Each structure stands twice: as C-alpha cells, then as structure tokens.
Amino acid sequence: MYNQLQSVEDRYEELSELLSDPEVVSDSGRFMKLSREEASIRETVSTYRRYKDVVSGIADAEEMLGESGLDADEADMFKEELKDLKNEKEELEEKIKILLLPRDPNDDKNIIIEIRGAAGGDEAALFAGDLFGMYQKYADSQGWKLEIMDANITGIGGYKEVIAMITGDSVYSKLKYESGAHRVQRVPTTETQGRVHTSTATVVVLPEAEDVEVEIADNDLRVDIYHASGAGGQHVNKTASAVRLTHLPTGIAVAMQDERSQIKNREKAMKILRSRVYDHYANAAQSEYDEHRKSKVGTGDRSERIRTYNFPQNRVTDHRIGLTIQKLDQILAGKLDEIVDALIMYDQTQKLEELKNA
C-alpha cells in the first residue's frame, strides 16, 4: 500500500511541475486534463504526507520516552503526545484505505440529469418539479452550474420531463446514486377530502460523454428535421428547426426543439444522445460485473424505488441503505449532504468488505 502511495505522491509532484510548464499552460485541453488528474489525487497526497509526519512524530516521542533523565511531567507529556499520534495514525490508515479504493472513472465528470413524472398524473408532474428544484438548489450550494436543455412543462406548473446539464467539480461522484424511482406521499392540492396519495417520478443521471469516449459514426445516425410544435408563433409555422437523432445500433432517440436554431438543437440533442449511448454500453458492462458482487447501492436500475418523500411526517427514507431523516423540508430545499454522504460511505464500506473477502 505504501509503495502505491509513494507512486501517487511522485505523480502529484510531476503534475505540479507540468502545470507550471508554459508549453502545457498554452495547451488548454492538456492543461485541463492534467489539472483534473492533479485535483483527483490531491487529498490522497496530503493525507499520505500527514501520515508520514505522524509516523515520524511517533518515532520521536518513543525515542524521547526511552531517554533517561525525564521527570514525571515530561514523561506524561510525551506519553499523551504518543497516544494522540497513535490514534491519528489509525484514523489516517482507514482514510488512506478508502482513498486508494478503485475510483469510478466517471466521478469527475459533469452530468446530464433527466427527471420525468411517472405514476400519478398531474401530481407526479408537480413532484418532478419539486425534485428538479431540489437538485437546482443543491447545485447552487455546491457552486455548480445548471443549464436546462429541454423541458415539457404541464399547465399546472409541473414537469412531464425536464433535462438539464450540471457542470462543476466532481458532479457525478455526488449525484450518481440519484438514478431510480422517487416516491412521494402527500395530500394533493386537488384532493378535497384530505387523503394522502402516492405518486412517483423517475430520475436518470448520466455522466457527460466526451467525443473520444463515444464515437457515433455517421452511418449509425439517422437525422430527422421537422417543424417545432407548441408555443413559438411564426417561428413554429415557418422554420424547420426541430431535430430528432436516432442511434441505429441501440435504437436510442433524442428529439430537441427548444432552440430556434436547428444547429443549436442538433448540438444539444447530440450531447444527450452521446451520454445515453455511453450509459447504455456502460450499464451492459456493469450488469455483467454486478453478477459477481454480493451487494451494491445501485446507480442504474430505472425501475428501482430508491427513496420515499413522506410529507405528513416530514420524512425522507432511502430504501437502499435504510436511512430515515425527519427533514423533508430541508432536503427539498437542496440540503442533500446528509443523504449524499451516507450513500458514499455505504458504497465505500461495501467496496472495502469486497476487498477483504476477495
């Protein structure tokens, strides 16, 4: 493990030198790639350096305790220091084990998030809107940028479907566990007798796919151009700006009419299509891998009911890890850290157990 840590530290120092090289700085693509790599191992390196300092401190304290001539107060001081350092050493060793777990290659990526009202009609669409607002507020709190790419708004203000891109630091690592069916239990505004109804909305989180990761050949792509429908006045009637892209090998299709420009609609549709195709092939590989795993948090099953939001009891329950929080109002206000941190810790614990049992 320590040889591995030293290799990581050596690479970190190499990256620091490269990032100050004028030739690298002038190449924005390479600079960004190396910057992301440097950021991804920064915490591991700082933890390892602190670990080395602590080990050195333990050796010094033990040496001092072995010397003759110490009075009782000095001996007590070194014993207390030694105790604290040994406790910190144990904590750092556990932290290092987690930091050295195999990383999800998508963790540093931006995401495309798709939210759809499912069972429950208008109430499901309103709940989809609540979920979108929750992720929007969480993104703001993280310093991320959210851009709506497509939205189908209902007459009462909910969403039949909303697709957005969230960009920033390590977005996928924190939101990848959100994919699945989210269930709400509450009294709809249209309910006259105060009965609690159950509705669902689905969330899909896709890592943004780069061109080099998903090559979509022209002969694998069907492009349909048509007139946009809905609000838009003369633009709708006279301009064929809507675009539908179909990836023939998988049958995955994306339609986009949000922009007035056909070119912009095609760019947006291609970005979503590339991420969906990437996710399709990644899930096929993941399913094969998961057959050999005893347990997992679950990041891809669209039909899996992952969480319940109970309004009468102000309760949120994540069914995968058995976590219940009586803070529904705060969760919907974007304060997701408690849930996100618990899911990450659970997943890390499972991976550590797998390594021990391997």
XYZ file of C-alpha atoms in Angstrom:
358
model
C 0.000 0.000 0.000
C 2.802 2.406 0.890
C 4.634 1.781 -2.391
C 1.391 2.713 -4.109
C 1.108 5.877 -2.021
C 4.671 6.887 -2.864
C 3.903 6.407 -6.559
C 0.856 8.658 -6.209
C 2.946 11.333 -4.466
C 5.627 11.110 -7.183
C 2.963 11.553 -9.854
C 1.494 14.524 -7.968
C 4.879 16.266 -7.905
C 5.328 15.518 -11.611
C 1.900 17.021 -12.354
C 2.723 20.147 -10.320
C 5.799 20.693 -12.469
C 3.895 20.067 -15.709
C 1.150 22.521 -14.750
C 3.728 25.280 -14.407
C 5.284 24.469 -17.797
C 4.452 27.281 -20.305
C 4.052 24.712 -23.079
C 1.383 22.864 -21.093
C -0.329 26.078 -19.971
C -0.690 27.169 -23.597
C -2.448 23.882 -24.491
C -5.840 24.357 -22.814
C -7.024 20.800 -23.451
C -3.942 19.179 -21.951
C -3.836 21.694 -19.105
C -7.438 20.925 -18.114
C -6.833 17.167 -18.297
C -3.728 17.370 -16.098
C -5.480 19.778 -13.691
C -8.305 17.293 -13.197
C -5.812 14.489 -12.544
C -3.914 16.646 -10.057
C -7.112 17.564 -8.216
C -8.219 13.917 -8.099
C -5.124 12.804 -6.132
C -4.569 15.959 -4.062
C -6.391 14.656 -0.965
C -4.588 11.300 -1.134
C -1.208 13.028 -1.268
C -1.960 15.457 1.576
C -3.240 12.566 3.724
C -0.153 10.474 2.951
C 2.152 13.382 3.817
C 0.370 13.886 7.118
C 0.645 10.132 7.757
C 4.429 10.268 7.249
C 4.657 13.217 9.672
C 2.646 11.290 12.275
C 4.818 8.153 11.925
C 7.908 10.334 12.340
C 6.317 12.002 15.371
C 5.617 8.598 16.968
C 9.242 7.555 16.480
C 10.463 10.819 18.040
C 8.113 10.526 21.035
C 9.124 6.897 21.660
C 12.795 7.882 21.457
C 12.280 10.682 23.982
C 10.460 8.328 26.358
C 13.391 5.947 26.150
C 15.840 8.558 27.319
C 16.864 8.747 30.955
C 16.592 11.904 32.961
C 12.939 12.733 32.152
C 10.918 13.988 35.088
C 7.349 12.771 35.656
C 5.694 15.767 33.944
C 7.871 15.416 30.842
C 7.188 11.684 30.674
C 3.435 12.259 30.957
C 3.607 14.880 28.221
C 5.362 12.517 25.781
C 3.010 9.645 26.695
C -0.019 11.837 25.955
C 1.522 13.006 22.685
C 2.293 9.400 21.724
C -1.267 8.318 22.476
C -2.731 11.121 20.315
C -0.362 10.371 17.441
C -1.146 6.638 17.504
C -4.888 7.376 17.437
C -4.383 9.745 14.500
C -2.254 7.121 12.726
C -5.120 4.600 12.931
C -7.600 7.170 11.591
C -5.279 8.096 8.721
C -4.758 4.428 7.808
C -8.530 3.937 7.487
C -8.839 7.106 5.431
C -5.996 6.022 3.149
C -7.682 2.658 2.532
C -10.775 4.487 1.286
C -8.757 6.941 -0.809
C -6.979 4.030 -2.503
C -10.195 2.245 -3.459
C -10.621 1.910 -7.234
C -12.185 5.164 -8.430
C -15.199 5.365 -10.672
C -13.726 6.811 -13.890
C -16.814 8.994 -14.244
C -16.620 10.609 -10.792
C -15.034 13.846 -12.003
C -17.483 14.294 -14.871
C -20.348 16.694 -15.432
C -23.778 15.114 -15.724
C -26.982 15.177 -17.696
C -29.926 14.668 -15.358
C -33.353 13.624 -16.664
C -36.425 13.882 -14.442
C -39.860 12.635 -15.515
C -43.249 12.473 -13.867
C -44.294 8.796 -13.737
C -47.293 7.283 -11.942
C -49.762 9.836 -10.604
C -50.679 12.210 -13.439
C -50.543 15.905 -12.532
C -49.299 15.162 -9.026
C -46.357 13.171 -10.452
C -45.502 16.090 -12.734
C -45.597 18.501 -9.773
C -43.341 16.162 -7.802
C -40.923 16.026 -10.747
C -40.818 19.818 -10.472
C -40.073 19.558 -6.744
C -37.195 17.166 -7.428
C -35.804 19.432 -10.117
C -35.926 22.371 -7.697
C -34.164 20.257 -5.064
C -31.277 19.429 -7.415
C -31.150 23.026 -8.633
C -30.707 24.314 -5.071
C -28.161 21.602 -4.266
C -26.180 22.540 -7.380
C -26.187 26.185 -6.262
C -24.886 25.192 -2.821
C -22.024 23.253 -4.452
C -21.054 26.096 -6.758
C -22.125 24.116 -9.840
C -23.820 25.488 -12.946
C -27.185 24.074 -14.076
C -28.495 24.584 -17.602
C -31.924 23.371 -18.726
C -31.554 21.574 -22.054
C -35.178 20.584 -22.621
C -38.397 20.849 -20.633
C -42.005 19.786 -21.077
C -43.988 21.908 -18.621
C -47.559 20.992 -17.631
C -50.367 23.509 -17.386
C -50.259 23.463 -13.568
C -46.530 24.142 -13.372
C -45.009 20.688 -13.069
C -42.795 18.824 -15.499
C -43.705 15.869 -17.649
C -39.992 15.835 -18.393
C -37.025 18.102 -17.737
C -33.453 17.500 -18.886
C -30.576 19.582 -17.558
C -26.796 19.621 -17.621
C -24.938 20.232 -14.365
C -21.287 21.230 -14.637
C -18.708 21.684 -11.893
C -16.272 19.786 -9.700
C -16.995 16.068 -9.200
C -20.709 16.369 -10.000
C -21.182 12.721 -10.947
C -19.451 11.467 -7.792
C -22.143 13.101 -5.641
C -25.278 12.646 -7.762
C -24.679 9.243 -9.369
C -26.775 7.498 -6.714
C -29.900 9.527 -7.578
C -30.950 7.376 -10.549
C -34.142 5.443 -9.888
C -37.785 5.867 -8.909
C -38.568 8.520 -6.281
C -41.906 8.153 -4.483
C -43.918 10.929 -2.850
C -46.715 10.545 -0.292
C -48.784 13.688 0.291
C -52.222 15.276 0.015
C -52.542 16.811 -3.478
C -53.879 20.356 -3.720
C -56.818 18.986 -5.736
C -57.773 16.476 -3.018
C -60.909 17.694 -1.252
C -61.092 15.018 1.467
C -57.520 15.222 2.734
C -56.451 11.772 1.554
C -52.760 11.024 1.092
C -51.873 9.998 -2.466
C -48.761 8.202 -3.683
C -47.049 9.306 -6.903
C -43.665 8.679 -8.466
C -41.110 10.428 -10.609
C -38.012 8.903 -12.179
C -34.505 10.342 -12.174
C -31.723 9.345 -14.555
C -28.177 10.641 -14.006
C -25.840 10.256 -16.982
C -22.145 11.146 -16.976
C -21.320 13.577 -19.764
C -19.623 11.612 -22.548
C -16.723 13.090 -24.474
C -16.362 12.657 -28.229
C -13.383 10.361 -27.731
C -15.362 8.071 -25.387
C -18.325 7.513 -27.699
C -17.711 7.502 -31.413
C -21.010 7.695 -33.270
C -20.406 7.017 -36.954
C -22.474 8.976 -39.479
C -23.925 5.769 -40.924
C -25.134 4.783 -37.422
C -27.110 8.006 -37.090
C -30.475 8.946 -38.565
C -31.285 12.666 -38.562
C -34.873 13.891 -38.929
C -35.658 17.603 -39.276
C -39.198 18.849 -38.688
C -41.240 21.870 -37.631
C -41.337 22.580 -33.897
C -44.683 22.285 -32.128
C -46.140 24.295 -29.260
C -45.617 27.949 -28.377
C -43.461 29.972 -30.721
C -45.618 31.932 -33.135
C -44.428 32.274 -36.716
C -41.177 30.509 -35.880
C -43.147 27.300 -35.245
C -45.019 27.509 -38.533
C -42.248 28.601 -40.871
C -38.940 27.230 -39.543
C -37.958 23.554 -39.614
C -35.654 23.757 -36.613
C -36.623 20.716 -34.537
C -34.190 17.789 -34.693
C -34.559 14.101 -33.903
C -31.393 11.976 -33.745
C -31.627 8.185 -33.693
C -28.673 5.923 -32.925
C -29.483 2.929 -35.121
C -27.425 0.218 -33.320
C -29.199 0.848 -29.988
C -32.444 2.476 -31.124
C -31.851 5.372 -28.711
C -33.503 8.561 -29.967
C -33.362 12.171 -28.819
C -35.660 14.948 -30.059
C -34.876 18.618 -29.443
C -36.877 21.723 -30.364
C -36.083 24.075 -27.511
C -33.860 26.392 -29.568
C -34.867 28.423 -32.609
C -31.699 27.330 -34.390
C -31.555 23.885 -35.997
C -27.797 23.831 -35.392
C -28.208 24.518 -31.653
C -30.946 21.911 -31.362
C -28.697 19.368 -33.062
C -25.780 20.199 -30.725
C -27.968 19.739 -27.638
C -29.528 16.545 -28.979
C -26.096 15.129 -29.824
C -24.793 15.861 -26.326
C -27.732 13.999 -24.757
C -27.562 11.152 -27.299
C -23.842 10.637 -26.736
C -24.361 10.391 -22.967
C -27.289 7.981 -23.337
C -25.341 5.725 -25.706
C -22.339 5.802 -23.358
C -24.629 4.918 -20.441
C -26.243 2.101 -22.445
C -22.942 0.337 -23.091
C -21.597 1.115 -19.599
C -24.700 -0.416 -17.987
C -24.318 -3.570 -20.089
C -20.774 -3.970 -18.789
C -21.845 -3.063 -15.229
C -24.631 -5.669 -15.244
C -22.113 -8.360 -16.088
C -19.818 -7.144 -13.287
C -22.672 -6.868 -10.762
C -23.461 -10.568 -11.138
C -20.274 -11.203 -9.192
C -20.991 -8.664 -6.460
C -22.886 -9.567 -3.317
C -24.422 -6.124 -2.835
C -24.393 -2.640 -4.297
C -26.036 0.710 -3.730
C -27.500 0.715 -7.213
C -26.870 3.512 -9.680
C -28.633 2.481 -12.827
C -31.852 0.496 -12.394
C -34.550 2.893 -13.576
C -37.359 0.838 -12.012
C -35.752 0.562 -8.582
C -37.662 2.508 -5.918
C -34.840 4.217 -4.150
C -36.441 6.868 -1.933
C -39.751 7.929 -0.381
C -40.673 11.519 0.497
C -43.482 11.484 3.083
C -44.969 14.956 3.569
C -47.374 14.254 6.501
C -44.444 13.014 8.615
C -41.797 15.383 7.128
C -39.808 12.202 6.450
C -37.386 11.047 3.760
C -36.349 7.382 3.581
C -33.633 5.983 1.337
C -34.590 2.326 0.976
C -31.205 1.112 -0.276
C -29.338 1.914 2.923
C -32.209 2.083 5.428
C -31.655 5.783 6.141
C -34.599 7.795 7.500
C -34.387 11.547 8.082
C -37.133 13.721 9.573
C -36.090 16.741 7.499
C -38.137 16.573 4.309
C -38.473 20.352 4.108
C -34.696 20.804 4.332
C -33.994 18.035 1.806
C -36.314 19.619 -0.771
C -34.572 22.942 -0.067
C -31.421 21.369 -1.511
C -29.704 20.286 1.716
C -28.760 16.863 0.389
C -25.350 16.469 2.012
C -26.543 14.109 4.755
C -28.046 11.693 2.212
C -25.199 12.035 -0.308
C -22.528 11.471 2.353
C -24.356 8.416 3.735
C -24.638 6.856 0.273
C -20.962 7.455 -0.480
C -19.910 5.994 2.880
C -22.137 2.946 2.393
C -20.697 2.301 -1.056
C -17.121 2.697 0.215
C -17.812 0.302 3.094
C -19.182 -2.296 0.681
C -16.106 -1.994 -1.519
C -13.786 -2.373 1.475
C -15.657 -5.515 2.505
C -15.327 -6.906 -1.021
C -11.563 -6.306 -0.967
C -11.249 -8.064 2.398
C -13.252 -11.060 1.149
C -11.589 -11.231 -2.269
